[in-house]
Short mmCIF file of N, CA and C in Angstrom, two decimals:
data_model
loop_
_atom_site.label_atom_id
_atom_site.label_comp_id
_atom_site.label_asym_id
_atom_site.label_seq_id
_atom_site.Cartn_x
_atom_site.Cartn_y
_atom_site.Cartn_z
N UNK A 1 -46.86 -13.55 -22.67
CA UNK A 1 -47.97 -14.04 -23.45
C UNK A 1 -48.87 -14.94 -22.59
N UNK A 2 -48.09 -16.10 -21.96
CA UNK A 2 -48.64 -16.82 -20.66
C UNK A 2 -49.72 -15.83 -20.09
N UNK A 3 -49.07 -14.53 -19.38
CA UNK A 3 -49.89 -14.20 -18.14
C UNK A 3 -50.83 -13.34 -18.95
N UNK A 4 -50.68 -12.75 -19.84
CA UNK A 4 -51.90 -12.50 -20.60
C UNK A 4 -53.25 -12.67 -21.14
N UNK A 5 -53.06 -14.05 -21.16
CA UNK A 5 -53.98 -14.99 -21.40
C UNK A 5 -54.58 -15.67 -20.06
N UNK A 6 -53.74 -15.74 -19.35
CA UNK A 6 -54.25 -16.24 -18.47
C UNK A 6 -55.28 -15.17 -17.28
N UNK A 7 -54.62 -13.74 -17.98
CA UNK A 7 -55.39 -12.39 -17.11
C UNK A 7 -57.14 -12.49 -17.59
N UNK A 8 -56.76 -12.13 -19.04
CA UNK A 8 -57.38 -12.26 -20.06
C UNK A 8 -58.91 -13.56 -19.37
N UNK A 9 -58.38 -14.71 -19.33
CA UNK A 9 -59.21 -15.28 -18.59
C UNK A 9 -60.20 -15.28 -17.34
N UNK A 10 -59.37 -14.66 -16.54
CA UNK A 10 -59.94 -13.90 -15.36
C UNK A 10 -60.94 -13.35 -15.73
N UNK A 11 -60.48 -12.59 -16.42
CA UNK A 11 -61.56 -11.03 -16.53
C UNK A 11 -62.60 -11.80 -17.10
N UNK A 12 -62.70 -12.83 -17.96
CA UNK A 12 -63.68 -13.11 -18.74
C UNK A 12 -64.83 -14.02 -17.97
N UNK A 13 -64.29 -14.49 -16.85
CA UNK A 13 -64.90 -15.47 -15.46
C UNK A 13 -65.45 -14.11 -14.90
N UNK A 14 -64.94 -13.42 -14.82
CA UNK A 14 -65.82 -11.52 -13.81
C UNK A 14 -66.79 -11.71 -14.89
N UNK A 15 -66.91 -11.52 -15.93
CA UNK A 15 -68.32 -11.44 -16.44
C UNK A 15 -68.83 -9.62 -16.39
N UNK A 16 -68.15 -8.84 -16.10
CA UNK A 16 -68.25 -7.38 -16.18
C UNK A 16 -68.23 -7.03 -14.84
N UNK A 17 -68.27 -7.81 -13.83
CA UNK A 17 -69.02 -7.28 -12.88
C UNK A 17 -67.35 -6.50 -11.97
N UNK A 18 -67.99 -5.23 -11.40
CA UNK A 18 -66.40 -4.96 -11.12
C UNK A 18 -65.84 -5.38 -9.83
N UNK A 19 -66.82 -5.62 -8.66
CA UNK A 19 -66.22 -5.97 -7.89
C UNK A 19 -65.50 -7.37 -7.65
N UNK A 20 -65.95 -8.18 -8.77
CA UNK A 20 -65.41 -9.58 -9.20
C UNK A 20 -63.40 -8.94 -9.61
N UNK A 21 -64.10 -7.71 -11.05
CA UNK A 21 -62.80 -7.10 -11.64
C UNK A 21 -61.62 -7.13 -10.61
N UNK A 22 -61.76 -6.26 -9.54
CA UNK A 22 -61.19 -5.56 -8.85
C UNK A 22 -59.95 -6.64 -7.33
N UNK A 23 -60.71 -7.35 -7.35
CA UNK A 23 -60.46 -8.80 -7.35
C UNK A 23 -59.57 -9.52 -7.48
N UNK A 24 -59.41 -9.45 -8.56
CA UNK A 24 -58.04 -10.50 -9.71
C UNK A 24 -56.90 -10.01 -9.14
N UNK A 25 -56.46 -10.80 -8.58
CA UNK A 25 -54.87 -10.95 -7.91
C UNK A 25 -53.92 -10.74 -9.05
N UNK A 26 -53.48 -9.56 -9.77
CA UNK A 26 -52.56 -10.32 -10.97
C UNK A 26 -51.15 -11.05 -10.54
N UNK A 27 -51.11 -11.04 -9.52
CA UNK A 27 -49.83 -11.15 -8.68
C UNK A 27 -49.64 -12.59 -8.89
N UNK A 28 -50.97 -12.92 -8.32
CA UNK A 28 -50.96 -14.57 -8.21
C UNK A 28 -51.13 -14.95 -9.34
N UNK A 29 -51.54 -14.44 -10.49
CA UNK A 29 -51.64 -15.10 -11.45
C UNK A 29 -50.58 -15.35 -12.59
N UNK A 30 -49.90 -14.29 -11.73
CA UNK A 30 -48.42 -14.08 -12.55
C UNK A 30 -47.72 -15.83 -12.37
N UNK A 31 -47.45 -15.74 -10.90
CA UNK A 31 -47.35 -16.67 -9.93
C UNK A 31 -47.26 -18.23 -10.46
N UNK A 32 -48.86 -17.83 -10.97
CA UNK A 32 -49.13 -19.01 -11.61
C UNK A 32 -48.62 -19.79 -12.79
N UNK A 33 -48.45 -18.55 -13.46
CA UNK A 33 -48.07 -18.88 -14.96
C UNK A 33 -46.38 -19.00 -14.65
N UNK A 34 -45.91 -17.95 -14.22
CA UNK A 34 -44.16 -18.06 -14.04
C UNK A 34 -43.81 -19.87 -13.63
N UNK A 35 -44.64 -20.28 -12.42
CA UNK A 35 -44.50 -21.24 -11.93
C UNK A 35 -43.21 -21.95 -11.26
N UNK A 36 -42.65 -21.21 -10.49
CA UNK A 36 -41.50 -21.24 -9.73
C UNK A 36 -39.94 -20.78 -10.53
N UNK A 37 -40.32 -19.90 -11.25
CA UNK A 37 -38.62 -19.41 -11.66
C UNK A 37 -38.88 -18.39 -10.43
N UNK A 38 -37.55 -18.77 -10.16
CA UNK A 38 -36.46 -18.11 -8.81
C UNK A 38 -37.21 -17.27 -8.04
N UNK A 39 -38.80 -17.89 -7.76
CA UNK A 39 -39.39 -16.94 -6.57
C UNK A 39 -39.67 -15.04 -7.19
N UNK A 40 -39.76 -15.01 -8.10
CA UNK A 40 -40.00 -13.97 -8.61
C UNK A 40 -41.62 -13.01 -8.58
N UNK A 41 -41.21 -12.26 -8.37
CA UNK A 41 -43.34 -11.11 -8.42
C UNK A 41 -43.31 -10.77 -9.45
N UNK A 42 -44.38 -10.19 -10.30
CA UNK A 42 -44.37 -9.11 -10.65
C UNK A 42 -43.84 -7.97 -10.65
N UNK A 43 -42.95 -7.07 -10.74
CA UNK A 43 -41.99 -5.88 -10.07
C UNK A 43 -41.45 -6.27 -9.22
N UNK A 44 -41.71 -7.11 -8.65
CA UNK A 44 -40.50 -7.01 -7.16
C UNK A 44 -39.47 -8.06 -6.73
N UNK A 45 -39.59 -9.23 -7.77
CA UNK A 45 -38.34 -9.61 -7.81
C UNK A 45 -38.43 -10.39 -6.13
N UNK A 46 -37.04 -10.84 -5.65
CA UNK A 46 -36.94 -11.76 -4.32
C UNK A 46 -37.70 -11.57 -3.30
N UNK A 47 -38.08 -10.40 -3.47
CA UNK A 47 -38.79 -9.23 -2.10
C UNK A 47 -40.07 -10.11 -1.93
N UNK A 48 -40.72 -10.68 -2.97
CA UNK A 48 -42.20 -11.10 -2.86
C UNK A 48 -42.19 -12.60 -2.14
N UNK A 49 -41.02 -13.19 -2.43
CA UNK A 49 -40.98 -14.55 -2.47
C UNK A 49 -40.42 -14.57 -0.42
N UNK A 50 -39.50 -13.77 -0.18
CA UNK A 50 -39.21 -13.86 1.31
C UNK A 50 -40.79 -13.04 2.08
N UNK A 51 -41.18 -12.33 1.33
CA UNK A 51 -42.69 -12.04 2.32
C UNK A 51 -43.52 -13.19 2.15
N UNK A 52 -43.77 -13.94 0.90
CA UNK A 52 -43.95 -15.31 1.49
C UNK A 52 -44.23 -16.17 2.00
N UNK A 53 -42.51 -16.37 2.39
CA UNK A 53 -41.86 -17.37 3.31
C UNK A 53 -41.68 -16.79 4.24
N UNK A 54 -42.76 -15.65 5.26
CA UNK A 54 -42.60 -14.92 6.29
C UNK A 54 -41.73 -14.12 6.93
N UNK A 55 -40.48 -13.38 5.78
CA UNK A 55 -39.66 -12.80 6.31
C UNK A 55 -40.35 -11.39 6.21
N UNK A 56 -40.07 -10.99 7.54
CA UNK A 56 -40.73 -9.35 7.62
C UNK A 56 -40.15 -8.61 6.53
N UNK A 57 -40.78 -8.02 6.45
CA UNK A 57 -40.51 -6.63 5.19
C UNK A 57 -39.64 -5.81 5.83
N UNK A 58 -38.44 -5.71 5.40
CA UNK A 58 -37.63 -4.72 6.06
C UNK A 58 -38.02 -3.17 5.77
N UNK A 59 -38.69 -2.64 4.58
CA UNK A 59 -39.16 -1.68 5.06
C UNK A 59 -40.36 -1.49 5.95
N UNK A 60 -41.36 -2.25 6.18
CA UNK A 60 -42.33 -1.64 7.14
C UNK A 60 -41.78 -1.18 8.62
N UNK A 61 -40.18 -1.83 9.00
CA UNK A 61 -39.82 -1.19 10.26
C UNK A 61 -39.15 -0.08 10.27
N UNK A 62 -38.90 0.46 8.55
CA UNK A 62 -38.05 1.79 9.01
C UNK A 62 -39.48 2.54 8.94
N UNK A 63 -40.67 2.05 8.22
CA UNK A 63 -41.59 3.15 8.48
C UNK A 63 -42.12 3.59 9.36
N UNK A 64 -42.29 2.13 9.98
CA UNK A 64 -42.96 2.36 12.03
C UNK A 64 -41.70 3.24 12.11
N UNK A 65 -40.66 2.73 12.63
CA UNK A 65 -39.24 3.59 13.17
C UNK A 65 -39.43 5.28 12.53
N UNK A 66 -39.50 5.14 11.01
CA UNK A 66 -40.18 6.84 11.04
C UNK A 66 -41.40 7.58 11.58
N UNK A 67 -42.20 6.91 11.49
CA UNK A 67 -43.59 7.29 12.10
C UNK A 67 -43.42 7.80 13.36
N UNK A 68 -42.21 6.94 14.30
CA UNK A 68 -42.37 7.37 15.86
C UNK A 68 -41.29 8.62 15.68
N UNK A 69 -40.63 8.50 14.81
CA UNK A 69 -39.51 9.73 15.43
C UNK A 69 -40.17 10.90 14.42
N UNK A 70 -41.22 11.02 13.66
CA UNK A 70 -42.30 11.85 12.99
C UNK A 70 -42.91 12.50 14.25
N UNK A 71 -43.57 11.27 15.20
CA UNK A 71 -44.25 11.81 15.94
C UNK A 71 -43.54 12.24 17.20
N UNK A 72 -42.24 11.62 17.62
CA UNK A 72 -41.40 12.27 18.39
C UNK A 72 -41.37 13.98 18.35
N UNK A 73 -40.69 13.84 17.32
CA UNK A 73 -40.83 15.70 16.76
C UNK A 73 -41.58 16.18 16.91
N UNK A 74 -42.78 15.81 16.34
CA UNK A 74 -43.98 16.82 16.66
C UNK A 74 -44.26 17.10 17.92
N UNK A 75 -43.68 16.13 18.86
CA UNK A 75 -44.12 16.50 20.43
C UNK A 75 -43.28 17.31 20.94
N UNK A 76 -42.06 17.18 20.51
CA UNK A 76 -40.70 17.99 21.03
C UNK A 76 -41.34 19.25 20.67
N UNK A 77 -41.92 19.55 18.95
CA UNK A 77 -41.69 20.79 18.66
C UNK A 77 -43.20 21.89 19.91
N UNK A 78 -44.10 21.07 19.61
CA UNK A 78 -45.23 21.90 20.35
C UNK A 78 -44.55 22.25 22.16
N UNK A 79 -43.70 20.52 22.73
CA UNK A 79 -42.94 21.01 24.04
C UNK A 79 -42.17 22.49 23.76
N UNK A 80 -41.85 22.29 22.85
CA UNK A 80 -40.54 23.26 22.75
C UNK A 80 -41.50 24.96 22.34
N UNK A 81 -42.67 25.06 21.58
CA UNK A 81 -42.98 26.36 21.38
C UNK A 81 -44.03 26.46 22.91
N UNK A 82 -44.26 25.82 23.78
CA UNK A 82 -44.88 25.83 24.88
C UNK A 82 -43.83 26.74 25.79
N UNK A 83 -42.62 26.23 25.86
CA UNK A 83 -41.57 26.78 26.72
C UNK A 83 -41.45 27.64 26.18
N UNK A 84 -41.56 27.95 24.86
CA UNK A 84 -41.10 29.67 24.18
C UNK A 84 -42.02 30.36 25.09
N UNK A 85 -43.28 30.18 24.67
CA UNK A 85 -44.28 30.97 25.18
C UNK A 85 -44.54 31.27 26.51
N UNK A 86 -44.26 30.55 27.47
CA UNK A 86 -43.65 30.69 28.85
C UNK A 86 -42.81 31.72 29.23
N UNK A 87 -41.70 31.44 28.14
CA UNK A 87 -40.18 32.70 28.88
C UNK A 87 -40.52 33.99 28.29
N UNK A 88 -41.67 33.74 27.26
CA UNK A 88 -42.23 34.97 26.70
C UNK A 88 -42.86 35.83 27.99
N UNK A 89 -43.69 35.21 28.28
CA UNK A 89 -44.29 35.54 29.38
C UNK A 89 -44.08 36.37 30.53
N UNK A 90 -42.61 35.20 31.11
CA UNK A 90 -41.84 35.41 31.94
C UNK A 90 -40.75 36.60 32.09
N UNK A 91 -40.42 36.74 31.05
CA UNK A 91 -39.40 38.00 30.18
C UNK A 91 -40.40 39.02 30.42
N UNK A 92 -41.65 39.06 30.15
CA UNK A 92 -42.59 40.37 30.22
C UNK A 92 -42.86 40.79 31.59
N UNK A 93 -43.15 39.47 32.24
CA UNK A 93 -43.43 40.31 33.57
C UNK A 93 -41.95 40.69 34.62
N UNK A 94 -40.98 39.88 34.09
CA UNK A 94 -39.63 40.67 34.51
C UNK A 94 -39.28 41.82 34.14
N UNK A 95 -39.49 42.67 32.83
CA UNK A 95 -39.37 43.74 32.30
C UNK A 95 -40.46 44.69 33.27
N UNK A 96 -41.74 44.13 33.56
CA UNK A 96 -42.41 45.16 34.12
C UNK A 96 -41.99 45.01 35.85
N UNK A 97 -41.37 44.11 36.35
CA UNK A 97 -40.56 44.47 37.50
C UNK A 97 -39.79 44.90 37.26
N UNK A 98 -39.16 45.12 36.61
CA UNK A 98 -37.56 45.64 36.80
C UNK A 98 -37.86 47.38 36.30
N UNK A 99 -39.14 47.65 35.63
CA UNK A 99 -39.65 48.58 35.27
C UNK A 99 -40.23 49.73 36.14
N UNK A 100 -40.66 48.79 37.04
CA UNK A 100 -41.12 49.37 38.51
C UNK A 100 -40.42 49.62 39.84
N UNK A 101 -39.13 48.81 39.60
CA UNK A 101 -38.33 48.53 40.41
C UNK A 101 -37.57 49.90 40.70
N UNK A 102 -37.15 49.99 38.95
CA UNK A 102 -36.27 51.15 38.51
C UNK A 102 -37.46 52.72 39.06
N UNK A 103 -38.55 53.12 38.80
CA UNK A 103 -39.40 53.43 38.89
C UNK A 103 -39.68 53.85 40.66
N UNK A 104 -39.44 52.97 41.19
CA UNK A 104 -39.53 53.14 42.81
C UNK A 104 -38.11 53.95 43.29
N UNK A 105 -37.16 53.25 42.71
CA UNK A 105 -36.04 53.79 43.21
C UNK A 105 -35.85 55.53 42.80
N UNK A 106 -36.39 55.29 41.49
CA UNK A 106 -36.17 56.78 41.41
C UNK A 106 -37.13 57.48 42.23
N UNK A 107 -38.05 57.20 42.43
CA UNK A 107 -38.73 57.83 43.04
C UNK A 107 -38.35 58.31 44.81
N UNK A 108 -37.99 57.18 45.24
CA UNK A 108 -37.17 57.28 46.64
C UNK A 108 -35.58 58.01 46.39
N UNK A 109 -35.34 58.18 45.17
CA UNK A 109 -33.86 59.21 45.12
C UNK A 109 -34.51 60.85 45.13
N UNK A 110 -35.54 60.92 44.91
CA UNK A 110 -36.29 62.39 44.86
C UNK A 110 -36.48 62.83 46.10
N UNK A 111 -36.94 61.97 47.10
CA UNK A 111 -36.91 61.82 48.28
C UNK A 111 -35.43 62.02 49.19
N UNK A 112 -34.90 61.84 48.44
CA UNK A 112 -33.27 61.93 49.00
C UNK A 112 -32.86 60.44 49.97
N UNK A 113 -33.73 59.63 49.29
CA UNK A 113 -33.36 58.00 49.55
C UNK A 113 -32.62 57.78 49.11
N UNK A 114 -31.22 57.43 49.61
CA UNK A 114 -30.24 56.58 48.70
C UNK A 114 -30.02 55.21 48.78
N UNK A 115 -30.05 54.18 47.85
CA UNK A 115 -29.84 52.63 47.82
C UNK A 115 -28.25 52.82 47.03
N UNK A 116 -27.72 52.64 47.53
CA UNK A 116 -26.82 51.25 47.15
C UNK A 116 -27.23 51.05 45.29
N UNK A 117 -26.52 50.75 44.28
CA UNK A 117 -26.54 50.14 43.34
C UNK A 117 -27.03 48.84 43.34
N UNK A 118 -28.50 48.59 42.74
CA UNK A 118 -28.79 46.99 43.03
C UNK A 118 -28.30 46.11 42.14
N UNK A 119 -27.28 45.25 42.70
CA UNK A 119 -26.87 44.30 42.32
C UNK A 119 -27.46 43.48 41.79
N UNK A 120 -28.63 42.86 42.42
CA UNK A 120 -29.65 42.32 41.63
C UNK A 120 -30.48 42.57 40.92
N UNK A 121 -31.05 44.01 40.41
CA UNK A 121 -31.62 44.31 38.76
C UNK A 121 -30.22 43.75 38.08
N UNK A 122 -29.43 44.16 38.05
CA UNK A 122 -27.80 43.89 37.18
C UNK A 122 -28.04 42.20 36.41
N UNK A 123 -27.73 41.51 37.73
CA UNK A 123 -27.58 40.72 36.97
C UNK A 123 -28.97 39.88 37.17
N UNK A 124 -30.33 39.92 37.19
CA UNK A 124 -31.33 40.18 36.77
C UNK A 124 -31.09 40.31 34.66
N UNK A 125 -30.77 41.20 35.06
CA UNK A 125 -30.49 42.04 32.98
C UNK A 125 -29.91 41.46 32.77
N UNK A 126 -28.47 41.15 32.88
CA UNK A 126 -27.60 39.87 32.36
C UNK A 126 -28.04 38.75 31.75
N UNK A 127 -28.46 37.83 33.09
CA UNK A 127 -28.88 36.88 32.57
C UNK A 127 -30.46 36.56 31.79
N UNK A 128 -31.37 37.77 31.89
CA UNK A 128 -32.45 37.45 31.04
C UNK A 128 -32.12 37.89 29.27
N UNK A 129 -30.73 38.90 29.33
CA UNK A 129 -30.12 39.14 28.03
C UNK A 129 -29.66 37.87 27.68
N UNK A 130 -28.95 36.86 28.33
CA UNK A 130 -28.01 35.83 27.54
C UNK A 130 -29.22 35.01 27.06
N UNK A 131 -30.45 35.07 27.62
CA UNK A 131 -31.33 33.47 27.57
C UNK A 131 -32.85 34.13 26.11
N UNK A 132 -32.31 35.28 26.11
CA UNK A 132 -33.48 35.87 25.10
C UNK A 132 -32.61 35.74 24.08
N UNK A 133 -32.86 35.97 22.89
CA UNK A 133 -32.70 35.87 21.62
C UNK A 133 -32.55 36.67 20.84
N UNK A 134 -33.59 37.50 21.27
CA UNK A 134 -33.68 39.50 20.47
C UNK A 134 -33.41 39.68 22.10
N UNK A 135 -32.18 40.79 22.55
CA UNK A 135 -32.55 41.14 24.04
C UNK A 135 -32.73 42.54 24.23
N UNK A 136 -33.48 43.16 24.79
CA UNK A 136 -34.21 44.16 25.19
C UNK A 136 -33.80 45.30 25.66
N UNK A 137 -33.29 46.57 25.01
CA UNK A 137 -32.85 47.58 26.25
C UNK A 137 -34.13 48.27 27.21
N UNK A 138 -33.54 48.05 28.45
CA UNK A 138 -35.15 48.80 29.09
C UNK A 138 -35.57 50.38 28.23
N UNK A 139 -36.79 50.41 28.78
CA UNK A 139 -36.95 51.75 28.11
C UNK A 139 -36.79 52.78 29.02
N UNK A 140 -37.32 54.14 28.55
CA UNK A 140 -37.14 55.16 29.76
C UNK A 140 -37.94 54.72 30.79
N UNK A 141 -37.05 55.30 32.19
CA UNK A 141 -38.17 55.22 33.53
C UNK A 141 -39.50 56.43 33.47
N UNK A 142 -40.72 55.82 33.98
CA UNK A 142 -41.69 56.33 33.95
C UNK A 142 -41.95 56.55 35.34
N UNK A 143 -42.45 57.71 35.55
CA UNK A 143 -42.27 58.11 37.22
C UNK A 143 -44.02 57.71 37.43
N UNK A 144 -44.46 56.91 36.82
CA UNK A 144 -45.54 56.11 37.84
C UNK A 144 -45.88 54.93 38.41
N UNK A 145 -45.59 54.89 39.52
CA UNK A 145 -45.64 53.72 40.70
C UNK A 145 -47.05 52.82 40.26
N UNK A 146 -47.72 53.89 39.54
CA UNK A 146 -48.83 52.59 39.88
C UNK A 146 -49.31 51.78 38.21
N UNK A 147 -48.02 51.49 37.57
CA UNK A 147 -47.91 51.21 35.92
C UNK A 147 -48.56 49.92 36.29
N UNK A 148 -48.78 49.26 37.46
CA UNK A 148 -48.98 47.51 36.88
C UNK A 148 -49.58 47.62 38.56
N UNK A 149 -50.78 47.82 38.90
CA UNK A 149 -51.42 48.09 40.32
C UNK A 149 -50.89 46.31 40.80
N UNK A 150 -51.22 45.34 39.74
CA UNK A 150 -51.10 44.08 41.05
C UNK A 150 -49.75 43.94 41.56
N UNK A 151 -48.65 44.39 40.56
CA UNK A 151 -47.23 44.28 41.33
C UNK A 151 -46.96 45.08 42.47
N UNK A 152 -47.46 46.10 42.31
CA UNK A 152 -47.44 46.65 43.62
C UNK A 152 -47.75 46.51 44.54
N UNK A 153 -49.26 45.85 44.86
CA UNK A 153 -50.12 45.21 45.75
C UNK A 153 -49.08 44.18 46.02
N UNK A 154 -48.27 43.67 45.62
CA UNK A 154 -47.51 42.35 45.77
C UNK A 154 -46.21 42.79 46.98
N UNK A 155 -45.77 43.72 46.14
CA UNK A 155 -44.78 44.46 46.92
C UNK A 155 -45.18 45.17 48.03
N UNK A 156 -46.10 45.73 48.27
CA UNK A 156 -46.59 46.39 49.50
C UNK A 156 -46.77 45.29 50.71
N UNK A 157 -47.54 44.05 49.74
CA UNK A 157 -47.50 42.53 51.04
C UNK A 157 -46.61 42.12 50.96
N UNK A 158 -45.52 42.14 50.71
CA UNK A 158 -43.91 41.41 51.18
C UNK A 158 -43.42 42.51 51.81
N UNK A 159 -43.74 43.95 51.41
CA UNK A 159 -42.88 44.58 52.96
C UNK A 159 -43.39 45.23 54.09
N UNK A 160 -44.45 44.59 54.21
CA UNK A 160 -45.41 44.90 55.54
C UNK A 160 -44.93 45.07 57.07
N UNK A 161 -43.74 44.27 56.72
CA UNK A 161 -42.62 44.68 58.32
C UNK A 161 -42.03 45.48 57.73
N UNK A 162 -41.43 46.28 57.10
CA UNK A 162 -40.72 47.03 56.70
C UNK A 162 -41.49 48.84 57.42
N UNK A 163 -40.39 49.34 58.05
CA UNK A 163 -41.45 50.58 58.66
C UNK A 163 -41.40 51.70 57.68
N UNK A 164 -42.60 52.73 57.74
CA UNK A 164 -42.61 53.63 56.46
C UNK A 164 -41.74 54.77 56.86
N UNK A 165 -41.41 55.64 55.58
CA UNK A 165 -40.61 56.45 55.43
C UNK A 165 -40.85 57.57 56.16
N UNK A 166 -40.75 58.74 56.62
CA UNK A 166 -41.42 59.74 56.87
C UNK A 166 -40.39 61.22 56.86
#
């Protein structure tokens, strides 16, 4: 009844005006009227009376504390679909070596070239199977050398000491 009247009053000092309205602390006016029973707010009870008497708000640090591990995540997650998109990458242009690879060799077995079993396509496939997620069976070999011209250009300049076939 107190703070009623005493709201009641307020409003009647605003005079209509709203930004006067808008204004009115009812908090404090509660404040006023309660007049020191046990440090009490409006709704909030002890909580109002230790903010206060300058005790930090124990929630505003779990919110900072959430906010950073909010924004932690979000950085992990974009790090983390960055690296997807990388081994994506990386997985593709290994498939088209190992595509060409396979591709050469057959081609030098037509020739009546024989290699050796490469050990390294093998486990090449192995380990790009354990680190993929969906993993890939190659597809059929395609008997054209020139499926991906810059890998080849690549391979032709790394075996430039290498003497040609004839």
């Amino acid at each position: 009844a107190k703070f009623n009247a005493a709201l009641e009053r307020a409003k009647e000092a605003a005079g209509g005006d709203q930004e006067r309205l808008r204004a009115i602390d009812e908090d404090a006016i509660f404040d006023e009227v309660a007049g020191g029973t046990k440090g009490r707010r409006l709704g909030l009870g002890n909580i109002a009376r230790a903010e206060r008497c300058g005790v930090v708000d124990p929630c505003s640090s779990l919110t900072q504390e959430n906010q950073q591990l909010r924004e932690t995540i979000k950085s992990l997650s974009q790090d983390n679909e960055a690296t997807k998109a990388k081994q994506i990458q990386s997985d593709q242009k290994l498939d088209k070596l190992q595509e060409y690879l396979q591709t050469m060799c057959a081609a030098l077995t037509q020739q009546n070239i024989n290699f050796p079993p490469l050990r390294i396509l093998e486990q090449v496939s192995e380990s790009s199977r354990t680190t993929r997620q969906q993993p890939q069976q190659p597809g059929p070999v395609e008997n054209s050398p020139d499926k991906d011209n810059n890998i080849q250009d690549e391979d032709l300049e790394a075996n430039d000491d290498v003497a040609p076939f004839s």
